[in-house]
Short mmCIF file of C-alpha atoms in Angstrom, two decimals:
data_model
loop_
_atom_site.label_atom_id
_atom_site.label_comp_id
_atom_site.label_asym_id
_atom_site.label_seq_id
_atom_site.Cartn_x
_atom_site.Cartn_y
_atom_site.Cartn_z
CA MET E 240 180.67 123.06 -44.08
CA ALA E 241 181.31 119.41 -43.79
CA MET E 242 177.92 118.28 -42.58
CA LEU E 243 175.88 119.53 -45.53
CA GLU E 244 176.14 116.30 -47.41
CA TYR E 245 172.56 116.35 -48.61
CA LYS E 246 172.55 119.86 -50.09
CA ASP E 247 172.73 119.79 -53.91
CA SER E 248 174.89 122.70 -54.98
CA LYS E 249 174.81 121.79 -58.72
CA ARG E 250 171.34 123.05 -59.41
CA ASP E 251 170.54 126.58 -60.30
CA TYR E 252 167.84 127.94 -57.90
CA THR E 253 167.55 131.43 -59.34
CA GLU E 254 164.09 132.74 -59.90
CA GLU E 255 164.50 132.57 -63.62
CA SER E 256 165.65 128.94 -63.65
CA CYS E 257 162.84 127.89 -61.34
CA LYS E 258 160.19 129.66 -63.43
CA LEU E 259 161.53 127.97 -66.60
CA ALA E 260 161.36 124.60 -64.85
CA VAL E 261 157.85 125.26 -63.64
CA ASN E 262 156.73 126.18 -67.15
CA ALA E 263 158.38 123.15 -68.66
CA LEU E 264 156.83 120.77 -66.08
CA SER E 265 153.38 122.29 -66.63
CA ALA E 266 153.73 121.84 -70.36
CA LYS E 267 154.85 118.28 -69.96
CA TYR E 268 152.41 117.01 -67.36
CA PHE E 269 149.44 119.42 -67.68
CA ASN E 270 149.78 119.88 -71.53
CA ALA E 271 149.96 123.70 -71.29
CA ILE E 272 152.19 126.58 -70.30
CA PRO E 273 150.58 128.06 -67.24
CA GLU E 274 148.47 131.18 -67.63
CA GLU E 275 149.98 132.25 -64.31
CA ALA E 276 152.77 130.91 -62.14
CA LEU E 277 152.92 132.40 -58.64
CA PHE E 278 155.60 131.56 -56.08
CA LEU E 279 153.87 130.35 -52.93
CA GLY E 280 156.90 130.03 -50.73
CA GLY E 281 159.86 127.89 -49.93
CA GLY E 282 161.53 126.21 -46.99
CA SER E 283 164.73 124.42 -46.30
CA PHE E 284 164.23 121.76 -48.93
CA GLY E 285 162.18 123.19 -51.81
CA MET E 286 159.95 125.76 -53.40
CA ALA E 287 156.25 125.68 -54.33
CA TYR E 288 154.45 127.45 -57.14
CA ARG E 289 150.73 127.84 -57.87
CA VAL E 290 150.13 127.39 -61.60
CA ARG E 291 146.90 128.13 -63.32
CA VAL E 292 146.18 125.80 -66.26
CA GLY E 293 142.84 125.70 -68.12
CA GLY E 294 141.25 127.85 -65.43
CA GLU E 295 142.32 125.47 -62.62
CA ASN E 296 144.90 125.98 -59.94
CA LYS E 297 147.51 123.31 -59.32
CA VAL E 298 150.82 123.19 -57.46
CA VAL E 299 154.29 122.46 -58.76
CA LYS E 300 156.98 121.81 -56.17
CA LEU E 301 160.75 121.84 -56.90
CA PHE E 302 162.95 119.95 -54.48
CA LYS E 303 166.52 120.66 -53.41
CA VAL E 304 167.24 117.18 -52.04
CA SER E 305 167.57 114.31 -54.48
CA GLY E 306 164.78 111.74 -54.05
CA MET E 307 162.79 113.78 -51.54
CA HIS E 308 159.92 114.24 -54.08
CA ARG E 309 159.27 110.53 -54.20
CA THR E 310 159.54 110.22 -50.45
CA GLN E 311 157.06 112.98 -49.89
CA ALA E 312 154.56 111.54 -52.33
CA VAL E 313 154.55 108.28 -50.35
CA GLU E 314 154.40 110.12 -47.02
CA THR E 315 151.44 112.22 -48.12
CA GLU E 316 149.50 109.20 -49.37
CA THR E 317 150.24 107.27 -46.18
CA LEU E 318 149.17 110.08 -43.82
CA ALA E 319 146.04 110.81 -45.90
CA GLY E 320 144.77 107.32 -45.29
CA HIS E 321 144.66 107.90 -41.53
CA CYS E 322 143.51 111.48 -41.16
CA LEU E 323 140.08 113.11 -41.26
CA VAL E 324 141.66 116.29 -42.74
CA SER E 325 142.53 116.38 -46.44
CA PHE E 326 146.01 116.06 -47.87
CA PRO E 327 146.76 117.14 -51.45
CA ARG E 328 146.69 114.45 -54.11
CA THR E 329 149.83 113.86 -56.12
CA LEU E 330 149.30 114.68 -59.84
CA PHE E 331 152.74 113.79 -61.23
CA ILE E 332 156.23 112.77 -60.11
CA HIS E 333 159.17 114.01 -62.10
CA ASP E 334 162.72 112.81 -61.74
CA GLU E 335 165.37 115.33 -62.82
CA ASP E 336 166.62 114.82 -66.34
CA GLY E 337 168.50 116.70 -69.05
CA GLU E 338 165.41 118.56 -70.13
CA ILE E 339 164.13 119.60 -66.66
CA PRO E 340 166.98 119.38 -64.08
CA PHE E 341 164.75 119.31 -60.97
CA ASP E 342 163.08 116.61 -58.96
CA ALA E 343 159.49 117.79 -58.78
CA LEU E 344 155.92 117.01 -57.77
CA GLY E 345 152.64 118.19 -59.22
CA MET E 346 149.99 118.38 -56.51
CA GLU E 347 146.44 119.31 -55.93
CA PHE E 348 146.01 122.95 -54.97
CA MET E 349 144.53 123.35 -51.48
CA ASP E 350 142.48 126.40 -50.72
CA GLY E 351 143.33 128.63 -47.78
CA ILE E 352 146.38 130.16 -46.16
CA THR E 353 148.95 128.88 -43.78
CA CYS E 354 148.94 130.14 -40.18
CA ILE E 355 152.36 131.70 -40.78
CA GLU E 356 150.64 133.96 -43.33
CA ALA E 357 147.81 134.80 -40.91
CA SER E 358 147.89 137.30 -38.08
CA PRO E 359 146.74 135.31 -35.09
CA PHE E 360 145.41 138.17 -33.06
CA LYS E 361 142.97 139.16 -35.84
CA TYR E 362 141.01 136.08 -34.75
CA SER E 363 139.18 135.58 -31.53
CA LYS E 364 140.60 133.26 -28.86
CA LYS E 365 137.56 131.04 -29.45
CA LYS E 366 138.48 130.57 -33.14
CA ARG E 367 142.12 129.89 -32.35
CA LEU E 368 141.20 127.31 -29.71
CA SER E 369 138.77 125.70 -32.16
CA LEU E 370 141.58 125.43 -34.77
CA ALA E 371 143.88 123.90 -32.17
CA SER E 372 141.27 121.35 -31.21
CA SER E 373 140.66 120.44 -34.85
CA LEU E 374 144.36 119.98 -35.53
CA ALA E 375 144.80 117.88 -32.39
CA GLU E 376 141.97 115.60 -33.54
CA ALA E 377 143.48 115.34 -36.99
CA LEU E 378 146.82 114.41 -35.48
CA ARG E 379 145.19 111.85 -33.21
CA GLY E 380 143.97 109.97 -36.24
CA ILE E 381 147.56 109.70 -37.48
CA HIS E 382 148.89 108.93 -34.06
CA SER E 383 146.44 106.06 -33.66
CA VAL E 384 148.54 104.14 -36.14
CA LYS E 385 151.19 102.01 -34.45
CA GLY E 386 154.15 100.28 -36.03
CA GLU E 387 156.23 97.23 -35.11
CA LYS E 388 159.52 99.09 -35.21
CA TYR E 389 160.85 102.68 -35.23
CA GLY E 390 162.21 104.66 -38.16
CA LEU E 391 161.22 106.30 -41.45
CA ILE E 392 158.11 104.69 -42.91
CA GLN E 393 160.16 103.39 -45.85
CA ASP E 394 162.69 101.74 -43.56
CA ALA E 395 161.24 101.23 -40.06
CA LYS E 396 163.68 98.66 -38.79
CA TYR E 397 164.87 99.90 -35.39
CA ASP E 398 163.98 98.07 -32.20
CA THR E 399 164.10 101.20 -30.06
CA TRP E 400 163.51 104.87 -30.69
CA PHE E 401 167.03 105.66 -29.62
CA ASP E 402 168.55 103.22 -32.12
CA PHE E 403 167.11 105.54 -34.74
CA TYR E 404 167.29 108.92 -33.05
CA ARG E 405 170.58 108.87 -31.09
CA PRO E 406 172.85 108.88 -34.14
CA ILE E 407 171.06 112.07 -35.31
CA VAL E 408 171.73 113.66 -31.92
CA ASP E 409 175.36 112.62 -32.11
CA LYS E 410 175.78 114.29 -35.54
CA VAL E 411 174.27 117.51 -34.30
CA TYR E 412 176.46 117.54 -31.23
CA ASN E 413 179.61 116.85 -33.23
CA PHE E 414 178.74 119.57 -35.69
CA VAL E 415 178.28 122.16 -32.96
CA VAL E 416 181.51 121.16 -31.20
CA GLU E 417 183.61 121.03 -34.39
CA GLU E 418 182.17 123.92 -36.36
CA GLY E 419 179.98 125.93 -34.02
CA GLU E 420 182.51 128.80 -33.61
CA ASP E 421 182.30 129.46 -37.41
CA LYS E 422 180.16 132.67 -37.50
CA ARG E 423 178.42 131.48 -40.71
CA HIS E 424 176.49 128.95 -38.68
CA ARG E 425 174.97 131.62 -36.34
CA ILE E 426 175.45 129.41 -33.27
CA SER E 427 176.00 131.60 -30.26
CA PRO E 428 178.29 130.59 -27.34
CA ARG E 429 175.14 130.31 -25.17
CA MET E 430 173.54 127.96 -27.65
CA ALA E 431 176.65 125.87 -28.02
CA LYS E 432 176.87 125.54 -24.24
CA LEU E 433 173.28 124.48 -24.07
CA VAL E 434 173.77 121.82 -26.75
CA GLU E 435 176.85 120.49 -24.86
CA TYR E 436 174.96 120.32 -21.52
CA SER E 437 171.82 118.74 -22.94
CA TYR E 438 173.91 116.21 -24.84
CA GLU E 439 175.84 115.21 -21.74
CA ASN E 440 172.53 114.78 -19.93
CA PHE E 441 170.70 112.98 -22.72
CA ASP E 442 169.99 109.91 -20.58
CA ARG E 443 168.47 112.06 -17.83
CA ILE E 444 166.29 114.04 -20.29
CA PHE E 445 165.04 110.79 -21.86
CA GLU E 446 164.81 108.78 -18.66
CA GLU E 447 161.06 108.16 -19.05
CA PRO E 448 160.26 105.07 -21.11
CA ILE E 449 159.19 105.75 -24.72
CA GLY E 450 155.84 104.51 -25.90
CA GLU E 451 155.22 102.19 -28.82
CA PRO E 452 156.25 103.25 -32.39
CA THR E 453 153.70 105.84 -33.50
CA LEU E 454 153.06 107.23 -36.98
CA ILE E 455 153.83 110.99 -37.10
CA HIS E 456 153.81 113.72 -39.80
CA ALA E 457 157.13 114.98 -38.28
CA ASP E 458 157.01 118.56 -39.65
CA LEU E 459 153.63 119.84 -38.66
CA ASN E 460 154.37 123.46 -37.84
CA VAL E 461 152.22 126.50 -38.76
CA CYS E 462 153.65 126.54 -42.25
CA ASN E 463 152.32 123.12 -43.03
CA PHE E 464 148.54 123.22 -42.64
CA MET E 465 145.97 125.34 -44.41
CA VAL E 466 143.14 127.31 -42.89
CA ASP E 467 140.21 129.37 -44.09
CA LYS E 468 141.31 133.01 -44.17
CA LYS E 469 138.03 134.28 -42.69
CA THR E 470 137.01 131.64 -40.27
CA LEU E 471 140.30 129.99 -39.38
CA GLU E 472 138.71 126.56 -40.06
CA LEU E 473 141.27 123.83 -40.62
CA LYS E 474 141.17 122.88 -44.34
CA SER E 475 144.15 120.63 -45.07
CA ILE E 476 147.55 119.40 -44.01
CA ILE E 477 150.58 119.60 -46.34
CA ASP E 478 154.33 118.92 -46.64
CA PRO E 479 155.30 116.02 -44.41
CA TRP E 480 159.03 115.52 -44.03
CA ARG E 481 160.57 112.30 -42.75
CA THR E 482 157.27 110.75 -41.81
CA MET E 483 158.15 108.01 -39.38
CA TYR E 484 157.22 105.68 -36.59
CA ALA E 485 158.58 107.53 -33.59
CA ASP E 486 158.22 108.73 -30.08
CA VAL E 487 154.94 110.56 -30.43
CA ASP E 488 156.36 113.50 -28.43
CA PHE E 489 158.67 114.23 -31.35
CA GLU E 490 155.62 115.43 -33.33
CA LEU E 491 154.66 117.94 -30.73
CA HIS E 492 157.80 120.09 -30.70
CA GLN E 493 156.67 121.58 -34.07
CA LEU E 494 153.41 122.77 -32.60
CA PHE E 495 155.11 125.64 -30.74
CA ASN E 496 157.49 126.47 -33.60
CA GLN E 497 157.15 129.92 -35.18
CA ASN E 498 153.86 131.46 -33.85
CA GLY E 499 152.21 128.16 -32.96
CA ASP E 500 151.79 129.27 -29.30
CA SER E 501 149.50 132.06 -30.45
CA TYR E 502 147.11 129.40 -31.70
CA TYR E 503 147.40 127.25 -28.50
CA LEU E 504 148.42 124.25 -30.58
CA TYR E 505 150.79 122.57 -28.18
CA ASP E 506 148.79 123.18 -24.99
CA THR E 507 145.56 122.07 -26.60
CA TYR E 508 147.04 118.75 -27.74
CA LYS E 509 148.35 118.12 -24.20
CA LYS E 510 144.97 118.82 -22.70
CA LYS E 511 143.09 116.56 -25.07
CA TYR E 512 145.45 113.60 -25.23
CA LYS E 513 147.82 111.88 -22.84
CA THR E 514 151.51 112.77 -23.16
CA SER E 515 154.57 111.73 -21.29
CA GLU E 516 155.39 113.33 -17.91
CA THR E 517 158.52 114.91 -19.30
CA VAL E 518 157.02 116.04 -22.67
CA ASP E 519 157.88 119.72 -22.10
CA LEU E 520 161.55 118.89 -21.53
CA LYS E 521 161.76 116.44 -24.39
CA THR E 522 160.06 118.67 -26.93
CA ALA E 523 162.34 121.53 -26.00
CA PHE E 524 165.34 119.27 -26.73
CA TYR E 525 163.74 118.00 -29.94
CA ALA E 526 163.05 121.50 -31.18
CA LEU E 527 166.61 122.85 -30.86
CA TYR E 528 168.36 119.77 -32.17
CA ASN E 529 165.88 119.46 -35.08
CA GLU E 530 166.46 123.04 -36.17
CA ILE E 531 170.24 122.60 -36.18
CA GLU E 532 169.89 119.36 -38.10
CA CYS E 533 167.71 120.95 -40.72
CA TYR E 534 170.37 123.63 -41.20
CA MET E 535 173.07 120.91 -41.50
CA LEU E 536 171.04 119.12 -44.19
CA SER E 537 169.87 122.06 -46.18
CA GLY E 538 172.22 125.04 -45.59
CA ALA E 539 169.15 127.22 -44.94
CA CYS E 540 169.61 128.99 -41.64
CA TYR E 541 166.55 130.42 -39.81
CA ALA E 542 168.58 131.80 -36.94
CA TYR E 543 165.70 134.08 -35.81
CA VAL E 544 164.04 131.03 -34.21
CA TYR E 545 167.15 130.04 -32.22
CA PRO E 546 166.75 132.43 -29.23
CA ARG E 547 163.28 131.28 -28.50
CA MET E 548 164.30 127.62 -28.61
CA VAL E 549 167.34 128.18 -26.50
CA LYS E 550 165.27 130.07 -23.90
CA ASN E 551 162.69 127.27 -23.78
CA LEU E 552 165.25 124.50 -23.29
CA GLU E 553 166.98 126.56 -20.59
CA ARG E 554 163.64 127.07 -18.89
CA GLN E 555 162.79 123.33 -18.99
CA LEU E 556 166.24 122.30 -17.68
CA LYS E 557 165.75 124.65 -14.73
CA ARG E 558 162.22 123.33 -14.13
CA PHE E 559 163.12 119.61 -14.29
CA PHE E 560 166.76 119.57 -13.07
CA GLY E 561 167.05 122.84 -11.10
CA VAL E 562 169.91 123.80 -13.43
CA LYS E 563 170.51 127.40 -14.54
CA LEU E 564 173.15 127.65 -17.16
CA LYS E 565 175.32 130.77 -17.21
#
């Protein structure tokens, strides 16, 4: 799998090894073995544990990508300075060493649950719309920050959005063309054809001028903000990834990822704030290409989301271009 250059295959990610690392990190930075260590969940790039030390809950995160822990600490601090909603404070930063062979962060524990853990239809439509409105307002604070150039916040040096983004698109396209038939990648012929068509029509899809460089979280899906389990009140935002100055529409594709539509996240943002005329088409493109790129970088395949993304991009291509792919 040639494109997985960022996946670190040397580390041992077994449950036992991770628990040993969490205990060692707690002892080193919190001065005690945790009374309890509970796995909270994991994604493409890491795993999070709630540890209870001295009667207080904290979070220890183990990262699969070298250096990502330091990047995320900077991203979290940057976003927190421009958002009315809380972000977790960083409590320690650990670089892998001979004693504890994981890059890791210690972070403040944020109360609540993620929306992926919640069942949306247990809550009234009014509560779901209220959550969507709160999240849109929180995002707006972040999106009010403009940069001089595009790119990751640590290296925003690109004069145009496409100077930064087009090479990513090229990598995704080349991966699908060169390796898409390998069944391990779970890329259907229908999906491969859609990637090929959308790539060939990139300039048409992105014909509308891009706005000024805008600060974005870049991974704000239903897994990455916390809500009150009873009231659905927005409590905090977590886990930025590749925070950047970007086309603001790039942020929005994550709002309908997973079960985001059940909370009206995407539609509410569009109603409250101005977006581009082609935002539906662009976000459909962003969603599919982003998911493939995440797989390329991490090796973690969430193929169950592919059909929905494929269907949405097909629908938007038909709506904007009158094209129905067979």
